[in-house]
CSV table of C-alpha atoms in Angstrom, one decimal:
chain,number,residue,atom,x,y,z
A,104,MET,CA,52.0,114.8,-20.6
A,105,SER,CA,50.3,117.3,-18.4
A,106,LYS,CA,47.9,119.0,-20.9
A,107,GLN,CA,44.2,118.9,-20.4
A,108,LEU,CA,42.7,115.8,-22.0
A,109,SER,CA,39.4,115.7,-23.8
A,110,PRO,CA,36.6,113.6,-22.2
A,111,ALA,CA,37.2,110.8,-24.6
A,112,CYS,CA,40.9,110.7,-23.9
A,113,GLU,CA,40.2,110.9,-20.2
A,114,ALA,CA,37.9,107.8,-20.6
A,115,VAL,CA,40.7,105.9,-22.4
A,116,GLN,CA,43.3,107.0,-19.8
A,117,THR,CA,41.0,105.6,-17.0
A,118,TRP,CA,40.5,102.4,-19.1
A,119,VAL,CA,44.3,102.1,-19.3
A,120,ALA,CA,44.5,102.5,-15.5
A,121,GLU,CA,41.7,100.1,-14.7
A,122,VAL,CA,42.1,97.5,-17.3
A,123,VAL,CA,45.4,97.6,-19.1
A,124,ILE,CA,47.3,98.2,-15.8
A,125,GLY,CA,44.8,97.1,-13.3
A,126,LEU,CA,44.3,93.8,-14.8
A,127,ASN,CA,47.9,93.6,-16.1
A,128,PHE,CA,46.7,93.2,-19.8
A,129,CYS,CA,50.0,94.8,-20.8
A,130,PRO,CA,52.8,94.1,-18.4
A,131,PHE,CA,54.8,96.9,-20.0
A,132,ALA,CA,52.3,99.7,-19.6
A,133,HIS,CA,52.8,100.5,-15.9
A,134,ARG,CA,56.3,101.8,-16.4
A,135,GLU,CA,55.2,104.2,-19.1
A,136,VAL,CA,52.3,105.5,-17.0
A,137,GLU,CA,54.7,106.1,-14.2
A,138,LYS,CA,57.1,107.9,-16.5
A,139,GLN,CA,54.2,109.8,-18.0
A,140,SER,CA,55.5,108.9,-21.4
A,141,ILE,CA,52.1,108.1,-23.0
A,142,ARG,CA,50.5,110.7,-25.2
A,143,TYR,CA,46.7,110.8,-25.6
A,144,CYS,CA,45.5,112.5,-28.8
A,145,GLU,CA,41.9,113.0,-29.9
A,146,SER,CA,40.8,112.7,-33.5
A,147,ARG,CA,37.2,113.8,-34.3
A,148,ALA,CA,37.6,112.2,-37.8
A,149,HIS,CA,34.5,110.8,-39.5
A,150,THR,CA,36.3,109.8,-42.7
A,151,ILE,CA,39.2,107.5,-43.4
A,152,GLU,CA,41.1,110.4,-45.0
A,153,GLN,CA,40.9,112.6,-42.0
A,154,ALA,CA,41.7,109.8,-39.6
A,155,LEU,CA,44.8,109.0,-41.6
A,156,THR,CA,45.8,112.7,-41.6
A,157,ASP,CA,45.4,112.7,-37.8
A,158,LEU,CA,47.3,109.4,-37.6
A,159,ALA,CA,50.2,110.8,-39.6
A,160,GLN,CA,50.4,113.9,-37.4
A,161,ALA,CA,50.4,111.7,-34.2
A,162,MET,CA,53.1,109.5,-35.7
A,163,GLN,CA,55.3,112.5,-36.6
A,164,GLU,CA,54.8,113.9,-33.1
A,165,LEU,CA,55.8,110.6,-31.6
A,166,LEU,CA,58.9,110.3,-33.7
A,167,ALA,CA,60.0,113.9,-32.9
A,168,ASP,CA,59.7,113.5,-29.1
A,169,ASP,CA,61.9,111.0,-27.4
A,170,GLY,CA,60.1,111.8,-24.2
A,171,VAL,CA,57.0,110.1,-25.5
A,172,GLU,CA,57.1,106.3,-25.7
A,173,THR,CA,53.7,105.6,-27.2
A,174,THR,CA,50.6,107.5,-28.4
A,175,LEU,CA,47.0,106.5,-28.1
A,176,LEU,CA,45.0,108.2,-30.9
A,177,VAL,CA,41.4,108.2,-29.6
A,178,LEU,CA,38.7,108.4,-32.3
A,179,SER,CA,36.1,110.2,-30.3
A,180,GLU,CA,33.3,110.7,-32.9
A,181,GLY,CA,33.8,108.4,-35.9
A,182,PHE,CA,34.3,104.7,-36.6
A,183,THR,CA,31.7,103.6,-34.0
A,184,GLU,CA,30.8,100.6,-36.3
A,185,PHE,CA,33.5,97.9,-36.0
A,186,THR,CA,33.4,97.1,-39.7
A,187,ASP,CA,34.2,100.8,-40.5
A,188,TYR,CA,37.0,100.6,-38.0
A,189,LEU,CA,38.4,97.5,-39.7
A,190,ASP,CA,38.3,99.3,-43.1
A,191,LEU,CA,40.4,102.1,-41.4
A,192,LEU,CA,42.9,99.5,-40.1
A,193,ASP,CA,43.5,98.3,-43.7
A,194,TYR,CA,44.4,101.9,-44.6
A,195,VAL,CA,46.6,102.3,-41.5
A,196,ALA,CA,48.7,99.3,-42.7
A,197,VAL,CA,49.1,101.0,-46.1
A,198,THR,CA,50.0,104.3,-44.5
A,199,LEU,CA,52.8,102.7,-42.4
A,200,ARG,CA,54.2,101.2,-45.7
A,201,GLU,CA,53.8,104.5,-47.6
A,202,PHE,CA,55.7,106.4,-44.9
A,203,GLN,CA,58.3,103.6,-44.7
A,204,LEU,CA,57.5,103.2,-41.0
A,205,GLU,CA,57.1,99.4,-41.0
A,206,GLY,CA,59.6,98.1,-38.5
A,207,VAL,CA,59.7,101.6,-36.9
A,208,LEU,CA,56.2,102.0,-35.6
A,209,GLN,CA,53.4,99.5,-35.1
A,210,VAL,CA,49.7,100.2,-34.6
A,211,ALA,CA,47.6,98.2,-32.2
A,212,SER,CA,43.9,98.4,-32.3
A,213,PHE,CA,41.1,98.7,-29.7
A,214,HIS,CA,37.4,99.3,-30.2
A,215,PRO,CA,34.3,99.2,-28.0
A,216,HIS,CA,32.9,96.4,-30.2
A,217,TYR,CA,36.2,94.6,-31.0
A,218,GLN,CA,35.6,91.0,-32.1
A,219,PHE,CA,38.3,88.5,-32.8
A,220,ALA,CA,37.8,86.4,-35.9
A,221,ASP,CA,36.1,83.1,-35.1
A,222,THR,CA,34.6,84.3,-31.9
A,223,ASP,CA,31.0,85.1,-30.9
A,224,GLU,CA,30.3,88.8,-30.5
A,225,ASN,CA,29.6,88.3,-26.8
A,226,ASP,CA,32.7,86.2,-26.1
A,227,VAL,CA,34.5,87.6,-23.1
A,228,SER,CA,37.9,87.3,-24.8
A,229,ASN,CA,36.9,90.2,-27.1
A,230,TYR,CA,37.2,92.5,-24.0
A,231,THR,CA,40.9,92.2,-24.1
A,232,ASN,CA,40.8,94.6,-27.0
A,233,ARG,CA,37.7,96.6,-26.2
A,234,ALA,CA,38.1,100.2,-25.1
A,235,PRO,CA,35.6,102.9,-24.4
A,236,PHE,CA,36.3,104.5,-27.8
A,237,PRO,CA,38.1,103.3,-31.0
A,238,VAL,CA,41.8,103.7,-30.5
A,239,LEU,CA,44.9,103.5,-32.7
A,240,HIS,CA,47.8,102.7,-30.4
A,241,ILE,CA,51.0,103.7,-31.9
A,242,LEU,CA,54.1,102.0,-30.5
A,243,ARG,CA,57.8,102.3,-31.1
A,244,GLU,CA,58.8,98.9,-32.5
A,245,ALA,CA,62.4,99.1,-31.2
A,246,SER,CA,61.1,99.6,-27.6
A,247,LEU,CA,58.6,96.8,-28.0
A,248,GLU,CA,61.3,94.5,-29.1
A,249,LYS,CA,63.4,95.4,-26.1
A,250,VAL,CA,60.7,94.8,-23.5
A,251,LEU,CA,59.6,91.6,-25.2
A,252,ALA,CA,63.2,90.2,-25.2
A,253,ARG,CA,63.3,90.7,-21.4
A,254,TYR,CA,59.9,89.4,-20.7
A,255,PRO,CA,59.6,85.6,-20.1
A,256,GLN,CA,57.3,83.9,-22.6
A,257,PRO,CA,55.6,87.1,-24.1
A,258,GLU,CA,53.6,84.9,-26.4
A,259,GLN,CA,51.6,83.8,-23.4
A,260,ILE,CA,50.3,87.3,-22.6
A,261,PRO,CA,47.1,87.0,-24.9
A,262,GLU,CA,46.2,83.6,-23.3
A,263,ARG,CA,46.7,85.0,-19.8
A,264,ASN,CA,44.6,88.1,-20.7
A,265,MET,CA,41.8,85.8,-21.9
A,266,ARG,CA,41.8,83.9,-18.7
A,267,VAL,CA,41.7,87.1,-16.6
A,268,ALA,CA,38.8,88.4,-18.8
A,269,ALA,CA,36.9,85.2,-18.3
A,270,GLN,CA,37.5,85.5,-14.5
A,271,GLN,CA,36.2,89.1,-14.5
A,272,GLY,CA,33.2,88.2,-16.8
A,273,SER,CA,31.5,90.1,-19.6
A,274,ALA,CA,29.2,92.0,-17.2
A,275,TYR,CA,32.2,93.6,-15.5
A,276,PHE,CA,33.7,94.9,-18.7
A,277,ALA,CA,30.4,95.9,-20.2
A,278,ALA,CA,29.6,98.0,-17.1
A,279,LEU,CA,33.1,99.5,-17.1
A,280,LEU,CA,32.9,100.6,-20.7
A,281,LYS,CA,29.4,101.9,-20.4
A,282,ARG,CA,30.5,104.0,-17.3
A,283,LEU,CA,33.5,105.5,-19.0
A,284,GLN,CA,31.5,106.2,-22.2
A,285,HIS,CA,28.7,107.8,-20.2
A,286,ARG,CA,31.1,109.9,-18.2
A,287,ALA,CA,32.8,111.1,-21.4
A,288,SER,CA,29.5,112.0,-23.1
A,289,SER,CA,28.2,113.8,-20.0
A,290,VAL,CA,31.4,115.9,-19.6
A,291,ALA,CA,31.4,116.7,-23.3
A,292,ARG,CA,27.9,118.3,-23.2
């Protein structure tokens, strides 16, 4: 994927390098970065309808290109409020059903203000799903099943990530996200 990335996509790509790979939050991501099989797409959508149109396009492109393993759809302008993003996620699930892609594709979610249910807003564990911009991460389910089958105790990955997040501390993640957001906004001007 050698095309020029938008500032928001560059910020997410740096977050993948520093957090997802750097802290090993996803033990499967390193291989895909090395293979350059991750596509970063920008959506400037402000409405659910436009975001779903962009998502459908990104899913089509992923399914049409075997050289791409996964796509990160970066919502660079809209859905800054976490509650609005959660509303979008409800429609994402419906879209997967409508396109009969359940079991084919899966969408993971990341947001600058991500908050797990039953956690305090400032709980460091939330940073395991916080990215510099809202992201819809589209994964091929068959590939995910393959790597999970080979990985010892994959159900322990979230707990491990929470321990690593606690070791790093909230200040580390807050500063990192702020730096990446600032860089993206200053480049975009």
